PDB file of C-alpha atoms in Angstrom:
ATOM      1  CA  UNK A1236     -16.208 -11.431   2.628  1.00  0.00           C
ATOM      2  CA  UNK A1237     -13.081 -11.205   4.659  1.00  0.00           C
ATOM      3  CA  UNK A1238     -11.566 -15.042   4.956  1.00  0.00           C
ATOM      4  CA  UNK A1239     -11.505 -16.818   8.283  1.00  0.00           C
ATOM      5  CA  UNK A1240      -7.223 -15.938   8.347  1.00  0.00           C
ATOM      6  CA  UNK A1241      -8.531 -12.459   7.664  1.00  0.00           C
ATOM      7  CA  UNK A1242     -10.768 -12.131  10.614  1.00  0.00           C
ATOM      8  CA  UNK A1243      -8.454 -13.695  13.160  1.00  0.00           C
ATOM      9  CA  UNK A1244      -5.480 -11.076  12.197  1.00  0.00           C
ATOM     10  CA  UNK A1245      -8.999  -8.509  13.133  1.00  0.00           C
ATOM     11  CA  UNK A1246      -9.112 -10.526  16.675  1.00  0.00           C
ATOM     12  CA  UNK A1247      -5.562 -10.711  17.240  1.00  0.00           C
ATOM     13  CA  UNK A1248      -5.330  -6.712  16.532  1.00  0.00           C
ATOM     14  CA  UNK A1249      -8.027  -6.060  18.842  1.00  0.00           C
ATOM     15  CA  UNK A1250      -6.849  -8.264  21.964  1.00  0.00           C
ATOM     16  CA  UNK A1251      -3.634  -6.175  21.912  1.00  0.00           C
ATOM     17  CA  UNK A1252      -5.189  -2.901  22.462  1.00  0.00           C
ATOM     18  CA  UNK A1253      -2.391  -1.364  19.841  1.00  0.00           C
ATOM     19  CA  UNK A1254      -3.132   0.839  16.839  1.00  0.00           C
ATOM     20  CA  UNK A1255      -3.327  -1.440  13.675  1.00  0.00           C
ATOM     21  CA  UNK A1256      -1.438  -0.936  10.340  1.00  0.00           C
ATOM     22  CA  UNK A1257      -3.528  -2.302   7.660  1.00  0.00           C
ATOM     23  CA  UNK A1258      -1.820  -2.941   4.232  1.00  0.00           C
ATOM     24  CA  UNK A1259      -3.149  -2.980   1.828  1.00  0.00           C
ATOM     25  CA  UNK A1260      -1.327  -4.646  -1.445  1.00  0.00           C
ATOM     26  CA  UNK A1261      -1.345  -4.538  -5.017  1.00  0.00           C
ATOM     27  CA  UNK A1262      -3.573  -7.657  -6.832  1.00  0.00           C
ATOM     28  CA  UNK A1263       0.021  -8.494  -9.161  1.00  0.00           C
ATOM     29  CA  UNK A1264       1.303  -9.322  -5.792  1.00  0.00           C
ATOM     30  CA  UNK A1265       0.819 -11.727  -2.738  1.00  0.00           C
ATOM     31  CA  UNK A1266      -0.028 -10.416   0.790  1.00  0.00           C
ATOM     32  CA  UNK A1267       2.749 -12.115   1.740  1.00  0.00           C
ATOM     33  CA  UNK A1268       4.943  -9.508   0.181  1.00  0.00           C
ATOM     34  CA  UNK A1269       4.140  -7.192   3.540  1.00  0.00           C
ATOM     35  CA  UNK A1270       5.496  -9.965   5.688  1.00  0.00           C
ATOM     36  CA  UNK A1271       9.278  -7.587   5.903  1.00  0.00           C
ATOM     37  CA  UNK A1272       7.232  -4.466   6.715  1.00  0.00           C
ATOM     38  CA  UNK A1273       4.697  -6.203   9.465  1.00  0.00           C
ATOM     39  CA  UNK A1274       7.791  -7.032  11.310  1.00  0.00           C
ATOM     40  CA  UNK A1275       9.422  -3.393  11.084  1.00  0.00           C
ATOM     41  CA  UNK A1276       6.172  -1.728  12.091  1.00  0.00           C
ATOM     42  CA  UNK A1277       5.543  -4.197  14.582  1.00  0.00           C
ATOM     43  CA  UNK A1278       8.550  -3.603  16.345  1.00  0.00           C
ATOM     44  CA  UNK A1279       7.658  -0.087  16.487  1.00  0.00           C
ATOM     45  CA  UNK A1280       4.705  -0.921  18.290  1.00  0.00           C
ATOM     46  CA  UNK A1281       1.766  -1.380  15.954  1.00  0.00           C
ATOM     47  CA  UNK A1282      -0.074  -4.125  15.049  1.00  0.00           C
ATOM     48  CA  UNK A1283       0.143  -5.489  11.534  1.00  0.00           C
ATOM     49  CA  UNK A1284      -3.151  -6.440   9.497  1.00  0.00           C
ATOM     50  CA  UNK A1285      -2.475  -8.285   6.183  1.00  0.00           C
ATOM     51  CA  UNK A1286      -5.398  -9.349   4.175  1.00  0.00           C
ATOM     52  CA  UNK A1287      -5.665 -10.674   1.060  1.00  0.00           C
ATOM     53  CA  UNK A1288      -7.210  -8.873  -1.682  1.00  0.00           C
ATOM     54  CA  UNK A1289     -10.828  -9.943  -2.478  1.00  0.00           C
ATOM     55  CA  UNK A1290     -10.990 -12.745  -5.488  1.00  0.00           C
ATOM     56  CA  UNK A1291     -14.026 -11.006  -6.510  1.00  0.00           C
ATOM     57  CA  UNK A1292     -16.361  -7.488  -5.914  1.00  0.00           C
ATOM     58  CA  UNK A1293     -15.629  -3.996  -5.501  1.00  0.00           C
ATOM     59  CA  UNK A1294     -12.109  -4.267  -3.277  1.00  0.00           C
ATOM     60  CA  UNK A1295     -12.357  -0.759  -1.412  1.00  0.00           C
ATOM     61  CA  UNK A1296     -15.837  -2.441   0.088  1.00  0.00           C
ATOM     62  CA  UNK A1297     -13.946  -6.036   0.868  1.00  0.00           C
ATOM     63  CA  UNK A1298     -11.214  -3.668   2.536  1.00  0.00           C
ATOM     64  CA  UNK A1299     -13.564  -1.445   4.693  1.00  0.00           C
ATOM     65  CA  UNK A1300     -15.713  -4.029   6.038  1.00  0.00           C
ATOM     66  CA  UNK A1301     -12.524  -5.573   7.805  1.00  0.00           C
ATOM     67  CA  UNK A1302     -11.375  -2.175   8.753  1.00  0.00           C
ATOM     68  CA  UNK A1303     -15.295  -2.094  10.173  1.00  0.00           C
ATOM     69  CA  UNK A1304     -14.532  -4.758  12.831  1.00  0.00           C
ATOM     70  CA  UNK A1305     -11.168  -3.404  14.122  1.00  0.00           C
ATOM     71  CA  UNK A1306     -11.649  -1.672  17.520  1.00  0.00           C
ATOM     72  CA  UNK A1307      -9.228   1.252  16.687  1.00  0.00           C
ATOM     73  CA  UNK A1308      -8.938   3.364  13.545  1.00  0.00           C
ATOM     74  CA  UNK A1309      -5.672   1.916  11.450  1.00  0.00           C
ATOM     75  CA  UNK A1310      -3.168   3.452   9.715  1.00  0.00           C
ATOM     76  CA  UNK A1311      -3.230   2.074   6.203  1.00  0.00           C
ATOM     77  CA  UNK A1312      -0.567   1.558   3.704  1.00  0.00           C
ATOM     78  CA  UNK A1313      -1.324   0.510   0.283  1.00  0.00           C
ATOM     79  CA  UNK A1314       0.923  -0.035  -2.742  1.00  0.00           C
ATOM     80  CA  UNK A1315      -0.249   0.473  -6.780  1.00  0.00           C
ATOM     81  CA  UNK A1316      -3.602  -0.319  -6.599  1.00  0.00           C
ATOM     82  CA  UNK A1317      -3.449  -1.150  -3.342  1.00  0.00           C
ATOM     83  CA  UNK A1318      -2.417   2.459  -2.775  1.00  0.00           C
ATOM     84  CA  UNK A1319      -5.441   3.853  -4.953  1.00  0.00           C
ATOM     85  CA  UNK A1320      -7.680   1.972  -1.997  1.00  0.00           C
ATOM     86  CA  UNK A1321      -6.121   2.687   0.913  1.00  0.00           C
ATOM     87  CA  UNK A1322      -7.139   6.572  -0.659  1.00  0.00           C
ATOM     88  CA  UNK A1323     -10.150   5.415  -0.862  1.00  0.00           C
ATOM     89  CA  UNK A1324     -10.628   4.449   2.302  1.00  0.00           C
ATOM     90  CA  UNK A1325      -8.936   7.034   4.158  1.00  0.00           C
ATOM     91  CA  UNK A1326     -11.552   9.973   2.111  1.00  0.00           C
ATOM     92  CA  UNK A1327     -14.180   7.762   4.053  1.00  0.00           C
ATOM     93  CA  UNK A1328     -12.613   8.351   7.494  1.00  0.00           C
ATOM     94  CA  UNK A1329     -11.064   4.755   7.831  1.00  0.00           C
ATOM     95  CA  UNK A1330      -7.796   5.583   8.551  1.00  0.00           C
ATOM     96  CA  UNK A1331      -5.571   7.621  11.065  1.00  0.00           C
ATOM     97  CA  UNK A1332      -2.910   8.315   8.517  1.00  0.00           C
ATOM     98  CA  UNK A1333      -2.499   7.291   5.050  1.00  0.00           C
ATOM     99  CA  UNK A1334       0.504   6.422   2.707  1.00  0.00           C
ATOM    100  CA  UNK A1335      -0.007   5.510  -0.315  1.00  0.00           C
ATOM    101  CA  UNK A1336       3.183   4.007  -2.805  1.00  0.00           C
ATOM    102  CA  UNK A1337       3.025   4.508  -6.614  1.00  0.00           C
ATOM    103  CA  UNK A1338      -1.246   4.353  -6.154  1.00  0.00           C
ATOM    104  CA  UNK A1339      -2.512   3.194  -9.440  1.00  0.00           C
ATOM    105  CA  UNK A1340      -5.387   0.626 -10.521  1.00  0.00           C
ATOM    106  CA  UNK A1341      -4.321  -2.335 -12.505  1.00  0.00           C
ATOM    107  CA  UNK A1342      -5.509  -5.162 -14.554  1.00  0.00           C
ATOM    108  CA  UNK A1343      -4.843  -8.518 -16.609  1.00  0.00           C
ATOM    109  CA  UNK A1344      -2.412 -10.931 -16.388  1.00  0.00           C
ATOM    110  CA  UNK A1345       1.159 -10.038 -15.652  1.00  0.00           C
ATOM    111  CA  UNK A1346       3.998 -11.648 -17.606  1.00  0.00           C
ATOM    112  CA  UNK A1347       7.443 -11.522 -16.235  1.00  0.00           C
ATOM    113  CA  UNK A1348       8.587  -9.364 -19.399  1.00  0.00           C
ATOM    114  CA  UNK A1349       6.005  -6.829 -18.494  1.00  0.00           C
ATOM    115  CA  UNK A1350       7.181  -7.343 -14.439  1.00  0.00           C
ATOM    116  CA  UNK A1351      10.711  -6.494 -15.518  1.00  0.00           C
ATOM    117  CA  UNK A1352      10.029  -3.587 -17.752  1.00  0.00           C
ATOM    118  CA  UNK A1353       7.426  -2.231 -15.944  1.00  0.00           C
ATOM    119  CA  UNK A1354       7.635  -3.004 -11.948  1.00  0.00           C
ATOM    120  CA  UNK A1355      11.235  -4.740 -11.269  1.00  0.00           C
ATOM    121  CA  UNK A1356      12.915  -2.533 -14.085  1.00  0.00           C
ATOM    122  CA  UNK A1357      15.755  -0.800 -10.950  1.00  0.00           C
ATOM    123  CA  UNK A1358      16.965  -3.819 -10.182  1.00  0.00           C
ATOM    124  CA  UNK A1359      19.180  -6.449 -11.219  1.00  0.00           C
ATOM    125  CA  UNK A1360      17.829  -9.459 -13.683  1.00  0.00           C
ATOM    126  CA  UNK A1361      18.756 -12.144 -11.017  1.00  0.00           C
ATOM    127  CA  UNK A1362      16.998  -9.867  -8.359  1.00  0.00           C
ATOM    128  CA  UNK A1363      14.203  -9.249 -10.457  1.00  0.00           C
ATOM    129  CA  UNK A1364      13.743 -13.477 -11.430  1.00  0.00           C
ATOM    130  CA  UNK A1365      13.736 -13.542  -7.907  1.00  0.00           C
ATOM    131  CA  UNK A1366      10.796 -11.297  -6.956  1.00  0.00           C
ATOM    132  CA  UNK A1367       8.697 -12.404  -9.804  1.00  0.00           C
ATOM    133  CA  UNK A1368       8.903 -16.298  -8.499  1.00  0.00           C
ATOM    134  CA  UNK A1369       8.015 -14.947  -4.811  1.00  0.00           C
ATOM    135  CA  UNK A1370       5.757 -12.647  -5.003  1.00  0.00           C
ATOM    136  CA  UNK A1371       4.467 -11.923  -8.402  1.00  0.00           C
ATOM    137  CA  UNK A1372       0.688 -12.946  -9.084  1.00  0.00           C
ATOM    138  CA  UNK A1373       0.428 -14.447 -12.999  1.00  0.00           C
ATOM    139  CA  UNK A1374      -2.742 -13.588 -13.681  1.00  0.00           C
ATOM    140  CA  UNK A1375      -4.337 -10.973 -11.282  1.00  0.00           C
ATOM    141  CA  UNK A1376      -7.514  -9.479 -12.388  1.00  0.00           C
ATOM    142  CA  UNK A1377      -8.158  -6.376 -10.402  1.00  0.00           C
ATOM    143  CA  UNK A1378     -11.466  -4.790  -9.887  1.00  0.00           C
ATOM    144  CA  UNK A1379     -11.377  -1.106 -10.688  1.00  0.00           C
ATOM    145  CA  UNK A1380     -12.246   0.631  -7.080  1.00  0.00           C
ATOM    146  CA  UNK A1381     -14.467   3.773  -7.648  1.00  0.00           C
ATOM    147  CA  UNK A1382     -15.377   6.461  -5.008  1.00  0.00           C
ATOM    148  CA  UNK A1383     -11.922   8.827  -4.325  1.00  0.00           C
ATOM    149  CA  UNK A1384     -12.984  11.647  -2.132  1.00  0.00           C
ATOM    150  CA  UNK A1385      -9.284  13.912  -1.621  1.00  0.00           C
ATOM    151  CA  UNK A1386     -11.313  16.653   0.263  1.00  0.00           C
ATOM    152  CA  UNK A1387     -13.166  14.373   3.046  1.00  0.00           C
ATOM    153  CA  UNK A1388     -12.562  16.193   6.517  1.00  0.00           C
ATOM    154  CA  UNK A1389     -11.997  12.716   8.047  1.00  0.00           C
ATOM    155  CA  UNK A1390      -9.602  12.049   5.615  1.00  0.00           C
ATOM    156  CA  UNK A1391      -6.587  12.026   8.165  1.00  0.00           C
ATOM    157  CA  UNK A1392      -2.832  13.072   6.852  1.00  0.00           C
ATOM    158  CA  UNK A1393      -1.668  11.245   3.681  1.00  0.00           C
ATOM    159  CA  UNK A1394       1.974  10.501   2.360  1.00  0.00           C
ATOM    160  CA  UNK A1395       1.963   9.650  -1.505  1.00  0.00           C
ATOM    161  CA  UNK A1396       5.353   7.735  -2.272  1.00  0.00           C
ATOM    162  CA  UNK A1397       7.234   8.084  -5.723  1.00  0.00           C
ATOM    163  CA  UNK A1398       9.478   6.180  -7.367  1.00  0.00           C
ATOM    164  CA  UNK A1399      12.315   8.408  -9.439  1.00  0.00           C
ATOM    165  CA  UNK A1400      12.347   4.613 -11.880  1.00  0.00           C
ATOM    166  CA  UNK A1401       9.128   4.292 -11.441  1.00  0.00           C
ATOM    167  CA  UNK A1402       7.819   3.428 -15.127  1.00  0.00           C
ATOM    168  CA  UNK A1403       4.448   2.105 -14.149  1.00  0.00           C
ATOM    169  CA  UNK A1404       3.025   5.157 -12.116  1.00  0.00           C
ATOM    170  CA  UNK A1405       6.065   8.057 -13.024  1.00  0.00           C
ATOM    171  CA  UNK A1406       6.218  11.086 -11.338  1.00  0.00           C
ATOM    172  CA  UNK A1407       3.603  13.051 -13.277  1.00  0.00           C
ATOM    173  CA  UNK A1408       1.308  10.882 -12.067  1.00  0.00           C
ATOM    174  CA  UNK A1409       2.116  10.548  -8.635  1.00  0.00           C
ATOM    175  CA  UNK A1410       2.253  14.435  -8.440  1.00  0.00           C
ATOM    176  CA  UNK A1411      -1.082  14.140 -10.175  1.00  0.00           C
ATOM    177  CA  UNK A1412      -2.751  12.118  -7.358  1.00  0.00           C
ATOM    178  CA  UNK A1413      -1.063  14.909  -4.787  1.00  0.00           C
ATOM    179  CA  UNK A1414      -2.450  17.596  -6.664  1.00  0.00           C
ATOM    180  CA  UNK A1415      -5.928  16.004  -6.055  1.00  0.00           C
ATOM    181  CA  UNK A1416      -5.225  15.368  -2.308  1.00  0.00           C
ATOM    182  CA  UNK A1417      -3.525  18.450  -1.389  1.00  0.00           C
ATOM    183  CA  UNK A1418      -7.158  19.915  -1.965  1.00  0.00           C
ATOM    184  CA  UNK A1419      -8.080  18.979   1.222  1.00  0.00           C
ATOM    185  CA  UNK A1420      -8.105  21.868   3.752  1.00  0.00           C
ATOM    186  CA  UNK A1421      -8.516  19.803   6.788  1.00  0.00           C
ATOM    187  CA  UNK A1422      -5.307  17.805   6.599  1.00  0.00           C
ATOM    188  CA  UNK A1423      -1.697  17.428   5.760  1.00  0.00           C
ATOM    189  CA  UNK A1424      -1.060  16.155   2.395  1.00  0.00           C
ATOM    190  CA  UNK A1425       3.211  15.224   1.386  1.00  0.00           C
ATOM    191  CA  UNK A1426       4.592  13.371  -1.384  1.00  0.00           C
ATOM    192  CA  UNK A1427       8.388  12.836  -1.617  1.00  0.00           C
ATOM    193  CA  UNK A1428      10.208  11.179  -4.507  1.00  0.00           C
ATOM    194  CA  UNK A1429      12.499   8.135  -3.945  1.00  0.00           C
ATOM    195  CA  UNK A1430      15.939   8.292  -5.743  1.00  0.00           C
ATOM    196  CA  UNK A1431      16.503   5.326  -7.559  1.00  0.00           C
ATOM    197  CA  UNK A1432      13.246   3.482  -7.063  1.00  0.00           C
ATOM    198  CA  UNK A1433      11.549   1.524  -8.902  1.00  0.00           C
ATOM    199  CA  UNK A1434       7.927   0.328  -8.784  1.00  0.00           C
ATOM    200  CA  UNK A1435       9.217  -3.187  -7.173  1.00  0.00           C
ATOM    201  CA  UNK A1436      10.190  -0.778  -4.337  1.00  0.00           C
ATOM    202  CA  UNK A1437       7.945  -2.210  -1.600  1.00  0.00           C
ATOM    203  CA  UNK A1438       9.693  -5.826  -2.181  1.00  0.00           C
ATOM    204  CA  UNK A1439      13.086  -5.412  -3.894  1.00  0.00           C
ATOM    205  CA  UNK A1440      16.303  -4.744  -1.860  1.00  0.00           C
ATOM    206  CA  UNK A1441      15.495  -1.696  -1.548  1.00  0.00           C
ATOM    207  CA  UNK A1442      12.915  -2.299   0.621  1.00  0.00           C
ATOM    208  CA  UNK A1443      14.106  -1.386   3.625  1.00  0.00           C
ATOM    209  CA  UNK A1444      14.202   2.798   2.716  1.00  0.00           C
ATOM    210  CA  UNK A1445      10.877   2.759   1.700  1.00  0.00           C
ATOM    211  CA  UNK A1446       9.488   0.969   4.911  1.00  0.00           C
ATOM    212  CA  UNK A1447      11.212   3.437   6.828  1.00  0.00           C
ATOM    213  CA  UNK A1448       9.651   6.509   5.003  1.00  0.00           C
ATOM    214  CA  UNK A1449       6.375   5.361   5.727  1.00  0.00           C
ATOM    215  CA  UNK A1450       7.205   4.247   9.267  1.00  0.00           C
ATOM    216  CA  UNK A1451       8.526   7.405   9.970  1.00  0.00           C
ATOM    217  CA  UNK A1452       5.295   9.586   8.089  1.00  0.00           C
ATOM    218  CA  UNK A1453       2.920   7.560  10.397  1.00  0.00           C
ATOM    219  CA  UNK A1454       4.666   7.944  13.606  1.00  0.00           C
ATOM    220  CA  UNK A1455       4.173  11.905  13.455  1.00  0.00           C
ATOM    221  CA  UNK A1456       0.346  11.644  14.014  1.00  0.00           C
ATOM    222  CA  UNK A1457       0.343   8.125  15.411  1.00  0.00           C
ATOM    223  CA  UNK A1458       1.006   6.747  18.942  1.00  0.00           C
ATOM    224  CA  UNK A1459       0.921   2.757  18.629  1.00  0.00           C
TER     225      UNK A1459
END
């Protein structure tokens, strides 16, 4: 069930009348970590939807039945796991576009040795510190979303983002997840590879390159 802060970001969307970017993030992380990208993309003219991810059921379902009261079709953006369901939603014909960075389902708790090695590993140690305090959830347990349908005809076009540091989800498995998409006859499927990036990319100082790759994917089949 969608909370009450949840539902009014759904309201607010609707009263402007503007497309809405729902992202979507990754359970080891806090919503809040969107808060740099809401602003970029809301200065481009969308409108920004940040929920938080469900504390409990199936999170694809949590995700769609917000998506289910917005009066336009969003654009989603998703990272890790987070990426995984914004897939998931966009094979079920949620979504105007799709991009999905370093998609990949995760679970247990997440120490800040396995952060550093495994998420915040192209970064400084100060930088990474940093980014584990703000952002990083201890002890995330994330559902395991099911249901990935790559050759939907509603699908919309979809942007997978890798990172060339990426140890959690490297390139062989990004390409992997393109593979599957690119399947689908009925819309454009990309995937470009990040120099230099890490998994932290959606947060670390970095940031900024990333946001702008997916800005610029969804305003070639959007108009905000």
């Amino acid at each position: 069930m969608p909370s009450a802060y949840d539902l009014d970001q759904v309201r607010h969307a609707n009263a402007t009348g503007r497309v809405p970017v729902v992202f979507v993030h990754d359970p080891w992380l806090l919503a809040e970590s969107w808060e740099p990208w809401a602003e970029v993309f809301g200065q481009a003219g969308f409108v920004p939807v940040i929920p938080a991810w469900p504390e409990d059921g199936e999170p694809a379902g949590h995700f769609a039945a917000l998506i289910g009261g917005l009066v336009r079709r969003p654009a989603l953006v998703g990272h890790a796991a987070g990426g995984l369901v914004a897939q998931i939603l966009a094979g079920r014909g949620l979504a105007c576009a799709c991009v999905a960075i370093s998609p990949a389902p995760f679970r247990g708790a997440l120490t800040y040795g396995r952060f550093r090695h495994a998420v915040a590993n192209a970064v400084g140690e100060e930088e990474a510190r940093r980014l584990y305090e703000t952002y990083a959830v201890r002890a995330a347990e994330a559902g395991e979303p099911t249901g990935l349908d790559g050759t939907a005809p509603d699908r919309g076009p979809l942007l997978l983002v890798a990172g060339e540091s990426d140890r959690t989800v490297p390139w062989a498995a990004a390409h992997a997840a393109y593979l599957w998409q690119a399947r689908n006859r009925h819309h454009l499927t990309e995937i470009v590879e990040l120099p230099g990036r890490g998994h932290s990319m959606t947060v670390d100082s970095g940031w900024r390159e990333v946001c702008g790759t997916a800005l610029t994917f969804v305003e070639r089949f959007v108009d905000p």
